Tab-separated table of C-alpha atoms and ligand atoms in Angstrom:
chain	number	residue	atom	x	y	z
H	9	MET	CA	18.019	11.668	11.023
H	10	LYS	CA	14.284	12.169	11.606
H	11	THR	CA	12.074	9.160	12.332
H	12	VAL	CA	8.516	8.254	11.378
H	13	HIS	CA	6.216	5.609	12.794
H	14	ILE	CA	3.392	4.518	10.475
H	15	LYS	CA	0.452	2.508	11.774
H	16	SER	CA	-2.032	1.184	9.219
H	17	PHE	CA	-5.551	-0.010	9.971
H	18	GLY	CA	-8.060	-1.705	7.693
H	19	CYS	CA	-7.506	-3.114	4.251
H	20	GLN	CA	-4.503	-4.049	2.130
H	21	MET	CA	-4.725	-0.807	0.218
H	22	ASN	CA	-3.841	0.968	3.434
H	23	VAL	CA	-0.806	-1.301	3.828
H	24	TYR	CA	0.268	-0.351	0.310
H	25	ASP	CA	-0.422	3.357	0.906
H	26	GLY	CA	1.560	3.168	4.152
H	27	GLN	CA	4.555	1.896	2.184
H	28	ARG	CA	4.228	4.597	-0.448
H	29	MET	CA	4.071	7.248	2.283
H	30	ALA	CA	7.184	5.699	3.838
H	31	ASP	CA	8.878	5.974	0.423
H	32	ILE	CA	8.040	9.661	0.025
H	33	LEU	CA	9.033	10.442	3.617
H	34	SER	CA	12.282	8.540	3.158
H	35	GLN	CA	13.133	11.037	0.414
H	36	GLN	CA	12.557	13.750	3.020
H	37	GLY	CA	15.093	12.144	5.343
H	38	TYR	CA	12.715	10.164	7.554
H	39	LYS	CA	13.636	6.676	8.688
H	40	GLU	CA	10.794	4.316	9.595
H	41	THR	CA	10.629	3.000	13.166
H	42	ALA	CA	8.614	0.157	14.639
H	43	SER	CA	7.404	2.080	17.665
H	44	PRO	CA	5.784	5.515	18.164
H	45	GLU	CA	7.994	6.211	21.199
H	46	GLY	CA	10.657	8.711	20.281
H	47	ALA	CA	9.394	9.194	16.711
H	48	ASP	CA	9.379	12.717	15.241
H	49	LEU	CA	6.363	11.912	13.144
H	50	VAL	CA	3.545	9.492	13.965
H	51	LEU	CA	1.198	8.706	11.109
H	52	LEU	CA	-2.106	6.869	11.563
H	53	ASN	CA	-3.374	5.418	8.311
H	54	THR	CA	-7.024	4.952	9.165
H	55	CYS	CA	-10.075	2.923	8.144
H	56	HIS	CA	-13.666	4.163	7.999
H	57	ILE	CA	-15.436	0.994	6.892
H	58	ARG	CA	-17.259	0.268	10.170
H	59	ASP	CA	-17.930	2.394	13.228
H	60	ARG	CA	-15.603	0.261	15.361
H	61	ALA	CA	-12.660	0.995	13.054
H	62	VAL	CA	-13.336	4.716	13.435
H	63	GLN	CA	-13.550	4.555	17.225
H	64	LYS	CA	-10.155	2.837	17.279
H	65	VAL	CA	-8.626	5.899	15.640
H	66	TYR	CA	-9.877	8.266	18.325
H	67	THR	CA	-8.686	5.926	21.084
H	68	GLU	CA	-5.272	5.731	19.430
H	69	LEU	CA	-5.136	9.516	19.066
H	70	GLY	CA	-5.851	9.915	22.787
H	71	LYS	CA	-2.759	7.807	23.536
H	72	LEU	CA	-0.645	9.707	21.029
H	73	ARG	CA	-1.634	12.989	22.652
H	74	GLU	CA	-0.157	11.718	25.930
H	75	LEU	CA	2.986	10.651	24.108
H	76	LYS	CA	3.269	14.041	22.438
H	77	ILE	CA	3.014	15.811	25.801
H	78	ALA	CA	5.600	13.494	27.384
H	79	GLN	CA	8.023	13.962	24.482
H	80	LYS	CA	7.551	17.714	24.566
H	81	ALA	CA	8.674	17.654	28.206
H	82	ASN	CA	11.889	16.063	26.869
H	83	GLY	CA	12.285	18.815	24.313
H	84	GLN	CA	11.091	16.789	21.321
H	85	HIS	CA	8.392	18.106	19.014
H	86	THR	CA	6.242	15.219	17.779
H	87	LYS	CA	3.980	15.719	14.786
H	88	ILE	CA	0.786	13.655	14.554
H	89	VAL	CA	-0.648	12.954	11.108
H	90	VAL	CA	-3.968	11.293	10.338
H	91	ALA	CA	-4.199	9.783	6.854
H	92	GLY	CA	-6.549	7.270	5.221
H	93	CYS	CA	-10.297	7.043	5.003
H	94	VAL	CA	-11.222	8.596	8.370
H	95	ALA	CA	-9.113	11.603	7.389
H	96	GLN	CA	-11.079	11.814	4.154
H	97	ALA	CA	-14.502	11.331	5.719
H	98	GLU	CA	-14.196	13.441	8.860
H	99	GLY	CA	-11.165	15.705	8.677
H	100	ALA	CA	-12.823	18.631	10.461
H	101	GLU	CA	-14.228	16.345	13.149
H	102	ILE	CA	-10.740	14.956	13.846
H	103	GLN	CA	-9.356	18.448	14.301
H	104	ARG	CA	-12.215	19.348	16.628
H	105	ARG	CA	-12.004	16.201	18.742
H	106	GLN	CA	-8.231	15.923	18.970
H	107	PRO	CA	-6.274	19.200	18.980
H	108	ALA	CA	-2.986	17.286	19.180
H	109	VAL	CA	-3.344	16.361	15.499
H	110	ASP	CA	-1.084	18.487	13.279
H	111	LEU	CA	-2.069	17.287	9.833
H	112	VAL	CA	-5.046	15.527	8.260
H	113	VAL	CA	-4.328	14.160	4.795
H	114	GLY	CA	-6.779	12.258	2.574
H	115	PRO	CA	-5.830	9.260	0.389
H	116	GLN	CA	-5.652	11.344	-2.788
H	117	ALA	CA	-3.170	13.837	-1.345
H	118	TYR	CA	-0.275	11.633	-0.180
H	119	HIS	CA	2.032	12.914	-2.873
H	120	ARG	CA	1.685	16.376	-1.318
H	121	LEU	CA	2.920	15.181	2.116
H	122	PRO	CA	6.296	16.995	1.926
H	123	GLU	CA	4.742	20.420	1.302
H	124	LEU	CA	1.957	19.788	3.830
H	125	LEU	CA	4.483	18.853	6.516
H	126	ALA	CA	6.454	22.001	5.775
H	127	GLN	CA	3.432	24.168	6.581
H	128	THR	CA	3.031	25.443	10.104
H	129	GLY	CA	-0.199	25.343	12.092
H	130	ARG	CA	-2.873	22.717	11.744
H	131	VAL	CA	-3.431	21.560	8.180
H	132	VAL	CA	-6.191	19.610	6.422
H	133	ASP	CA	-5.942	18.363	2.829
H	134	THR	CA	-8.840	16.132	1.822
H	135	ASP	CA	-9.485	17.244	-1.754
H	136	LEU	CA	-10.389	14.447	-4.130
H	137	PRO	CA	-8.556	15.869	-7.151
H	138	ALA	CA	-8.573	14.346	-10.595
H	139	ASP	CA	-4.788	14.467	-10.927
H	140	ASP	CA	-3.022	11.164	-10.712
H	141	LYS	CA	-1.172	10.927	-7.403
H	142	PHE	CA	0.562	7.728	-8.503
H	143	GLY	CA	2.474	9.703	-11.100
H	144	TYR	CA	3.949	11.835	-8.305
H	145	LEU	CA	4.730	9.219	-5.688
H	146	PRO	CA	8.377	8.142	-5.757
H	147	ALA	CA	9.287	4.539	-6.522
H	148	PRO	CA	10.553	2.591	-3.516
H	149	THR	CA	14.287	2.011	-3.275
H	150	ARG	CA	15.718	-1.467	-3.815
H	151	LYS	CA	16.563	-1.604	-0.144
H	152	ALA	CA	13.022	-0.705	0.924
H	153	ILE	CA	11.553	-3.365	-1.375
H	154	ALA	CA	13.917	-6.036	-0.085
H	155	ALA	CA	13.081	-5.148	3.535
H	156	ARG	CA	9.378	-5.672	2.812
H	157	GLY	CA	9.840	-9.268	1.689
H	158	ILE	CA	9.159	-11.268	-1.428
H	159	SER	CA	5.398	-10.701	-1.523
H	160	ALA	CA	4.071	-7.278	-2.481
H	161	PHE	CA	0.792	-5.481	-2.982
H	162	VAL	CA	0.382	-3.191	-5.950
H	163	THR	CA	-2.598	-0.867	-6.206
H	164	VAL	CA	-3.897	-0.950	-9.777
H	165	GLN	CA	-7.320	0.543	-9.186
H	166	GLU	CA	-8.832	2.798	-6.581
H	167	GLY	CA	-12.319	3.944	-5.645
H	168	CYS	CA	-15.667	2.423	-6.509
H	169	ASP	CA	-18.721	3.267	-8.643
H	170	LYS	CA	-20.947	0.473	-7.369
H	171	PHE	CA	-22.588	2.316	-4.454
H	172	CYS	CA	-23.649	-0.637	-2.331
H	173	ALA	CA	-26.153	0.861	0.112
H	174	PHE	CA	-24.011	0.113	3.209
H	175	CYS	CA	-20.600	1.209	1.994
H	176	VAL	CA	-18.550	4.357	2.531
H	177	VAL	CA	-15.858	3.563	-0.047
H	178	PRO	CA	-17.385	5.556	-2.952
H	179	TYR	CA	-17.298	8.587	-0.622
H	180	THR	CA	-13.905	8.050	1.027
H	181	ARG	CA	-11.923	6.770	-1.956
H	182	GLY	CA	-13.956	8.508	-4.632
H	183	ALA	CA	-14.862	7.415	-8.160
H	184	GLU	CA	-13.294	4.409	-9.804
H	185	PHE	CA	-9.846	5.093	-11.219
H	186	SER	CA	-7.501	2.665	-13.006
H	187	ARG	CA	-3.760	3.266	-13.245
H	188	PRO	CA	-2.280	3.049	-16.746
H	189	VAL	CA	-0.756	-0.322	-17.642
H	190	ALA	CA	2.713	1.123	-18.337
H	191	GLN	CA	2.891	2.714	-14.894
H	192	ILE	CA	1.870	-0.524	-13.158
H	193	MET	CA	4.319	-2.558	-15.226
H	194	ALA	CA	7.195	-0.232	-14.372
H	195	GLU	CA	6.397	-0.680	-10.688
H	196	ILE	CA	6.144	-4.465	-10.899
H	197	GLU	CA	9.349	-4.767	-12.939
H	198	ARG	CA	11.105	-2.778	-10.267
H	199	LEU	CA	9.700	-4.993	-7.524
H	200	ALA	CA	10.717	-8.146	-9.399
H	201	ALA	CA	14.236	-6.828	-9.983
H	202	ALA	CA	14.577	-6.367	-6.218
H	203	GLY	CA	13.451	-9.927	-5.468
H	204	VAL	CA	9.650	-9.851	-5.265
H	205	GLN	CA	8.112	-13.070	-6.620
H	206	ASP	CA	4.519	-12.841	-5.464
H	207	VAL	CA	2.262	-9.865	-6.310
H	208	THR	CA	-1.294	-9.138	-5.335
H	209	LEU	CA	-2.995	-6.549	-7.519
H	210	ILE	CA	-5.312	-4.557	-5.326
H	211	GLY	CA	-8.227	-2.202	-5.735
H	212	GLN	CA	-11.539	-1.555	-3.986
H	213	ASN	CA	-13.182	-3.052	-7.061
H	214	VAL	CA	-10.170	-4.494	-8.818
H	215	ASN	CA	-11.925	-6.605	-11.419
H	216	ALA	CA	-13.532	-3.441	-12.782
H	217	TYR	CA	-9.981	-2.451	-13.777
H	218	HIS	CA	-9.988	-0.640	-17.125
H	219	GLY	CA	-6.649	1.087	-17.541
H	220	GLU	CA	-5.031	2.724	-20.517
H	221	GLY	CA	-3.026	0.080	-22.357
H	222	PRO	CA	0.357	0.663	-24.000
H	223	ASP	CA	-1.384	0.371	-27.389
H	224	GLY	CA	-3.806	3.178	-26.540
H	225	THR	CA	-6.788	0.855	-26.033
H	226	VAL	CA	-8.444	0.133	-22.696
H	227	TRP	CA	-7.153	-3.019	-20.964
H	228	GLY	CA	-9.069	-5.154	-18.514
H	229	LEU	CA	-7.640	-6.973	-15.507
H	230	ALA	CA	-7.127	-10.274	-17.364
H	231	GLN	CA	-5.074	-8.552	-20.053
H	232	LEU	CA	-3.051	-6.709	-17.412
H	233	MET	CA	-2.318	-9.948	-15.537
H	234	GLY	CA	-1.218	-11.599	-18.776
H	235	ARG	CA	1.434	-8.902	-19.061
H	236	VAL	CA	2.413	-9.170	-15.377
H	237	ALA	CA	2.924	-12.925	-15.861
H	238	GLU	CA	5.625	-12.126	-18.446
H	239	VAL	CA	7.797	-10.301	-15.912
H	240	PRO	CA	10.794	-12.539	-15.115
H	241	GLY	CA	10.725	-13.609	-11.477
H	242	ILE	CA	7.004	-13.081	-10.870
H	243	GLY	CA	5.801	-16.599	-10.108
H	244	ARG	CA	2.576	-15.875	-8.296
H	245	ILE	CA	-0.216	-13.407	-9.062
H	246	ARG	CA	-3.394	-12.707	-7.105
H	247	TYR	CA	-5.997	-9.921	-7.149
H	248	THR	CA	-8.459	-8.534	-4.635
H	249	THR	CA	-11.240	-7.320	-4.066
H	250	SER	CA	-13.725	-8.149	-6.780
H	251	HIS	CA	-17.419	-7.562	-7.486
H	252	PRO	CA	-19.488	-10.419	-8.970
H	253	ARG	CA	-20.867	-8.143	-11.683
H	254	ASP	CA	-17.382	-7.443	-13.032
H	255	MET	CA	-16.302	-11.082	-13.289
H	256	GLY	CA	-15.925	-11.112	-17.083
H	257	ASP	CA	-15.398	-14.147	-19.318
H	258	ASP	CA	-11.782	-13.147	-19.990
H	259	LEU	CA	-11.044	-13.033	-16.256
H	260	ILE	CA	-12.624	-16.436	-15.694
H	261	ALA	CA	-10.608	-17.803	-18.632
H	262	ALA	CA	-7.423	-16.397	-17.071
H	263	HIS	CA	-7.996	-18.721	-14.112
H	264	ARG	CA	-7.770	-21.590	-16.585
H	265	ASP	CA	-5.014	-20.278	-18.846
H	266	LEU	CA	-2.558	-18.301	-16.744
H	267	PRO	CA	-0.297	-20.623	-14.706
H	268	GLN	CA	0.987	-17.783	-12.500
H	269	LEU	CA	-2.534	-16.767	-11.482
H	270	MET	CA	-3.068	-18.506	-8.157
H	271	PRO	CA	-6.202	-20.617	-7.651
H	272	PHE	CA	-7.752	-18.279	-5.117
H	273	LEU	CA	-10.621	-15.852	-5.565
H	274	HIS	CA	-12.016	-13.421	-3.029
H	275	LEU	CA	-15.475	-12.625	-4.357
H	276	PRO	CA	-17.719	-11.031	-1.733
H	277	VAL	CA	-21.409	-11.931	-1.940
H	278	GLN	CA	-22.456	-10.154	1.314
H	279	ALA	CA	-25.768	-12.042	1.729
H	280	GLY	CA	-27.715	-15.012	0.409
H	281	SER	CA	-31.186	-13.456	0.216
H	282	ASP	CA	-32.338	-11.770	-2.995
H	283	ARG	CA	-34.505	-9.339	-1.056
H	284	ILE	CA	-31.496	-8.207	1.002
H	285	LEU	CA	-29.139	-8.198	-2.002
H	286	ALA	CA	-31.593	-5.883	-3.784
H	287	ALA	CA	-31.856	-3.628	-0.716
H	288	MET	CA	-28.058	-3.570	-0.581
H	289	ASN	CA	-27.999	-2.436	-4.241
H	290	ARG	CA	-25.651	-5.309	-5.070
H	291	LYS	CA	-26.981	-5.663	-8.630
H	292	HIS	CA	-26.902	-9.476	-8.538
H	293	THR	CA	-29.044	-12.272	-7.124
H	294	ALA	CA	-27.916	-15.268	-5.068
H	295	HIS	CA	-28.691	-17.479	-8.072
H	296	GLU	CA	-26.477	-15.387	-10.343
H	297	TYR	CA	-23.677	-15.650	-7.802
H	298	ARG	CA	-24.037	-19.444	-7.628
H	299	ARG	CA	-23.929	-19.780	-11.428
H	300	LEU	CA	-20.902	-17.510	-11.549
H	301	ILE	CA	-19.108	-19.740	-9.065
H	302	ASP	CA	-20.036	-22.744	-11.231
H	303	ARG	CA	-18.353	-21.081	-14.203
H	304	VAL	CA	-15.245	-20.184	-12.221
H	305	ARG	CA	-15.000	-23.767	-10.951
H	306	LEU	CA	-15.410	-25.100	-14.447
H	307	ALA	CA	-12.407	-23.012	-15.510
H	308	ARG	CA	-10.345	-23.907	-12.437
H	309	PRO	CA	-11.800	-26.867	-10.515
H	310	ASP	CA	-9.467	-26.606	-7.508
H	311	ILE	CA	-9.997	-22.868	-6.940
H	312	ALA	CA	-10.303	-21.742	-3.316
H	313	LEU	CA	-13.092	-19.216	-2.783
H	314	SER	CA	-13.591	-16.608	-0.141
H	315	SER	CA	-16.222	-13.994	0.580
H	316	ASP	CA	-17.352	-11.162	2.832
H	317	PHE	CA	-20.693	-11.287	4.626
H	318	ILE	CA	-22.770	-8.712	6.448
H	319	VAL	CA	-25.367	-9.898	8.957
H	320	GLY	CA	-28.198	-7.739	10.226
H	321	PHE	CA	-28.591	-5.449	7.240
H	322	PRO	CA	-31.779	-3.383	7.832
H	323	GLY	CA	-34.862	-5.516	7.261
H	324	GLU	CA	-33.005	-8.858	7.380
H	325	SER	CA	-35.526	-11.460	8.528
H	326	HIS	CA	-34.821	-14.875	9.953
H	327	ALA	CA	-35.638	-16.407	6.552
H	328	ASP	CA	-33.239	-13.990	4.799
H	329	PHE	CA	-30.459	-14.971	7.170
H	330	GLU	CA	-31.151	-18.675	6.618
H	331	ASN	CA	-30.600	-18.045	2.908
H	332	THR	CA	-27.120	-16.740	3.724
H	333	ILE	CA	-26.357	-19.878	5.742
H	334	ALA	CA	-27.646	-22.061	2.898
H	335	LEU	CA	-25.352	-20.296	0.434
H	336	VAL	CA	-22.334	-20.672	2.733
H	337	ASP	CA	-23.009	-24.383	3.158
H	338	GLU	CA	-23.555	-24.891	-0.549
H	339	ILE	CA	-20.442	-23.102	-1.813
H	340	GLY	CA	-18.064	-24.218	0.929
H	341	PHE	CA	-15.751	-21.200	1.093
H	342	ALA	CA	-12.124	-21.818	2.013
H	343	SER	CA	-12.297	-18.758	4.281
H	344	SER	CA	-14.473	-15.689	4.742
H	345	TYR	CA	-14.827	-12.436	6.614
H	346	SER	CA	-18.102	-11.668	8.357
H	347	PHE	CA	-19.349	-8.485	9.973
H	348	LYS	CA	-22.294	-7.061	11.831
H	349	TYR	CA	-23.945	-4.334	9.801
H	350	SER	CA	-22.679	-0.942	10.949
H	351	PRO	CA	-24.711	2.093	9.829
H	352	ARG	CA	-22.401	4.600	8.140
H	353	PRO	CA	-23.333	8.281	8.047
H	354	GLY	CA	-24.083	9.446	4.524
H	355	THR	CA	-24.782	5.994	3.068
H	356	PRO	CA	-28.323	5.176	1.851
H	357	ALA	CA	-28.758	2.228	4.253
H	358	ALA	CA	-28.151	4.410	7.304
H	359	ASP	CA	-31.563	6.026	6.749
H	360	LEU	CA	-33.485	2.772	6.401
H	361	GLY	CA	-35.958	1.791	9.111
H	362	GLU	CA	-36.083	-1.784	10.376
H	363	GLN	CA	-32.596	-1.829	11.912
H	364	VAL	CA	-31.980	-5.321	13.311
H	365	ALA	CA	-31.713	-5.604	17.113
H	366	PRO	CA	-28.099	-5.895	18.378
H	367	GLU	CA	-28.707	-9.207	20.207
H	368	LEU	CA	-30.179	-10.733	17.069
H	369	MET	CA	-27.245	-9.490	15.007
H	370	HIS	CA	-24.828	-10.978	17.505
H	371	GLU	CA	-26.594	-14.334	17.450
H	372	ARG	CA	-26.572	-14.407	13.641
H	373	LEU	CA	-22.916	-13.474	13.442
H	374	LEU	CA	-21.925	-16.298	15.796
H	375	ARG	CA	-23.977	-18.808	13.850
H	376	LEU	CA	-22.523	-17.642	10.514
H	377	GLN	CA	-18.988	-17.689	11.873
H	378	GLU	CA	-19.465	-21.238	13.103
H	379	ARG	CA	-20.402	-22.329	9.547
H	380	ILE	CA	-17.561	-20.338	7.964
H	381	GLU	CA	-15.088	-21.912	10.388
H	382	HIS	CA	-16.467	-25.385	9.713
H	383	HIS	CA	-15.828	-24.994	5.983
H	384	ARG	CA	-12.406	-23.421	6.533
H	385	GLN	CA	-11.324	-26.372	8.646
H	386	ALA	CA	-12.743	-28.809	6.095
H	387	PHE	CA	-10.796	-27.083	3.327
H	388	ASN	CA	-7.582	-27.141	5.354
H	389	HIS	CA	-7.978	-30.770	6.386
H	390	ALA	CA	-8.591	-31.794	2.778
H	391	MET	CA	-5.026	-30.611	2.076
H	392	VAL	CA	-3.492	-33.331	4.255
H	393	GLY	CA	-1.628	-35.828	2.094
H	394	ARG	CA	-1.483	-33.481	-0.899
H	395	THR	CA	1.766	-32.288	-2.451
H	396	VAL	CA	1.950	-28.575	-3.245
H	397	ASP	CA	4.553	-25.979	-4.133
H	398	ILE	CA	5.297	-23.579	-1.316
H	399	LEU	CA	7.020	-20.259	-1.782
H	400	LEU	CA	9.104	-19.738	1.366
H	401	GLU	CA	8.402	-16.218	2.574
H	402	ARG	CA	9.660	-15.798	6.104
H	403	ALA	CA	11.163	-17.430	9.174
H	404	GLY	CA	8.879	-20.014	10.739
H	405	ARG	CA	7.526	-20.178	14.269
H	406	HIS	CA	10.470	-22.183	15.584
H	407	ALA	CA	14.160	-22.448	14.786
H	408	GLY	CA	14.758	-24.674	11.766
H	409	GLN	CA	11.360	-23.804	10.297
H	410	LEU	CA	10.457	-21.602	7.368
H	411	ALA	CA	6.949	-20.407	6.563
H	412	GLY	CA	5.204	-19.849	3.283
H	413	LYS	CA	1.837	-20.016	1.597
H	414	THR	CA	0.117	-22.642	-0.476
H	415	PRO	CA	-1.305	-21.518	-3.826
H	416	TYR	CA	-4.629	-21.410	-1.941
H	417	LEU	CA	-3.304	-18.756	0.466
H	418	GLN	CA	-2.934	-21.075	3.467
H	419	ALA	CA	0.015	-20.549	5.806
H	420	VAL	CA	2.388	-23.543	6.006
H	421	GLN	CA	5.237	-24.274	8.407
H	422	ILE	CA	8.043	-26.435	7.058
H	423	GLU	CA	11.085	-27.968	8.721
H	424	THR	CA	14.084	-27.333	6.507
H	425	GLN	CA	17.729	-26.462	6.960
H	426	ALA	CA	18.532	-26.643	3.277
H	427	HIS	CA	16.421	-23.790	1.939
H	428	ARG	CA	16.199	-20.061	2.084
H	429	ILE	CA	13.456	-17.475	1.922
H	430	GLY	CA	12.548	-17.039	-1.740
H	431	ASP	CA	12.925	-20.706	-2.641
H	432	THR	CA	9.931	-22.613	-3.936
H	433	VAL	CA	9.813	-26.090	-2.469
H	434	ARG	CA	7.622	-29.078	-3.086
H	435	VAL	CA	5.944	-30.015	0.163
H	436	VAL	CA	3.717	-32.835	1.382
H	437	ILE	CA	1.088	-31.494	3.785
H	438	GLU	CA	1.147	-33.687	6.865
H	439	ARG	CA	-1.134	-31.974	9.321
H	440	ALA	CA	-3.676	-29.179	9.545
H	441	GLY	CA	-3.588	-27.087	12.707
H	442	SER	CA	-6.255	-24.529	13.515
H	443	ASN	CA	-4.438	-21.681	11.771
H	444	SER	CA	-1.653	-23.217	9.711
H	445	LEU	CA	-0.710	-26.313	7.841
H	446	PHE	CA	2.431	-28.309	8.584
H	447	GLY	CA	4.412	-29.953	5.833
H	448	ARG	CA	7.609	-31.838	5.035
H	449	LEU	CA	9.780	-31.564	1.962
H	450	ALA	CA	8.723	-33.958	-0.781
H	451	GLU	CA	11.394	-36.302	-2.145
H	452	LEU	CA	11.650	-34.582	-5.491
H	453	PRO	CA	12.693	-30.968	-5.946
H	454	ALA	CA	10.059	-28.553	-7.188
H	455	PRO	CA	9.971	-28.410	-10.972
H	456	ALA	CA	10.835	-25.165	-12.704
H	457	ASN	CA	7.261	-24.386	-13.618
H	458	LYS	CA	4.987	-23.439	-10.763
H	459	GLU	CA	2.119	-25.776	-11.568
H	460	LEU	CA	0.552	-27.733	-8.767
H	461	ALA	CA	1.110	-31.397	-8.311
H	462	ALA	CA	-1.979	-33.586	-8.444
W	504	LIG	N1	-21.150	-2.581	7.910
W	504	LIG	C1	-20.607	-3.803	8.010
W	504	LIG	N2	-19.747	-4.298	7.117
W	504	LIG	C2	-19.414	-3.526	6.063
W	504	LIG	N3	-18.611	-3.758	5.014
W	504	LIG	C3	-18.609	-2.658	4.245
W	504	LIG	N4	-19.407	-1.710	4.756
W	504	LIG	C4	-19.933	-2.251	5.896
W	504	LIG	C5	-20.850	-1.759	6.867
W	504	LIG	N5	-21.418	-0.552	6.778
W	504	LIG	C6	-17.928	-5.011	4.790
W	504	LIG	C7	-18.356	-5.642	3.464
W	504	LIG	C8	-17.162	-5.413	2.601
W	504	LIG	C9	-16.036	-5.468	3.597
W	504	LIG	C10	-14.757	-4.876	3.151
W	504	LIG	O1	-16.539	-4.793	4.713
W	504	LIG	O2	-18.569	-7.011	3.687
W	504	LIG	O3	-17.034	-6.376	1.566
W	505	LIG	FE1	-11.019	0.950	5.266
W	505	LIG	FE2	-12.294	0.623	2.991
W	505	LIG	FE3	-10.759	2.716	3.348
W	505	LIG	FE4	-9.711	0.290	3.056
W	505	LIG	S1	-10.838	1.463	1.565
W	505	LIG	S2	-9.116	1.819	4.518
W	505	LIG	S3	-11.228	-0.954	4.130
W	505	LIG	S4	-12.617	2.245	4.449
């Protein structure tokens, strides 16, 4: 049997794509292995979002070249494949810089992997074709689903039409595309039948979802999630990543009306200054974002919010940055990601003057991260004493412990001998550590419905 090692970088869509590539390669007789050593095929599923992510790929390829040479000395021919967004954005450059690479395959060509691997010589396939790759990718086997656990990602939308001035996604993942409802439902029903209880619907701009419905009309994300909630066994639904402009009334209402939709929303704002938001081509102001959050909180008062931030976008002044800090302190995000601006070739912002000095960017990032961390800790500590339902997802840190997530996406460790992975248990949160919560089983068993306790 041939073996493949897949290493994914970057976002959750890459994790999902990595699994789908494993599924298609499994049909070709490849078994997945945890280590590149000894593998017949090593596949890097790459990220192009910031320069640092790209540099990681070339470093990794340097190591794989050594491995390939060493394995060749042992009579094994190792194939190196580069997939993902770096493959899409700089396929020719990869081939030039690292001759050990056998195949470069872009995110829209994964369904062609078997034929591409069968070709000899060095191959590049980075077309962005209109045909629907999802229709050609095989469904995972029951065994593969079970091995991946009870939480799953499902891509429902890909690409982006928003063209934020800093972002490569519209170029690497192409125009916005929504999978048809029936195709998504078939996939989720299959996952649920194999034991998945928790699904996260993913897309680069997932709340812009507008797929073909079974009735021939166009369905939005809220309507799609309503249907997903009807699948027996699916107790928890989440979605990511969203754009503030696409946060429609029906989606906000779903946070009030759909019990399976978890009270967590990742809604990147990027910056708190209107001048910078305009320069970023975000198409919303800080005020509009604040009012949107008010409306979401009205629909679901306990919702946990998270965001992405970029510091040091070209032209960002001290006053602009202070507006970002003010917004962070006002909203009180449960968690957030923050990045230094990284100029990306081909994006409009890369050509702007007024790039912010690296030391200044560094200083701002540290200050922002201190505020983000402060609010994260506050959110976690506010959980102490509360009773919540925890879906047990994996073994805990120590023997006799199981780990799961709160509805607010916080990791929890629980002492229990009486339960198994897949059980939902009612837990009293006793302590908040720096990265997880610790809880004990509540006296009463969890009720059949998955609503939160007070
Ligand atoms: N520089 C820094 N951060 C970026 N992001 C996207 N493009 C860039 C860039 N050029 C961040 C945004 C986005 C997240 C996925 O990555 O905050 O929401
Ligand atoms: Fe990276 Fe964005 Fe591509 Fe995901 S979509 S792999 S985050 S560049």
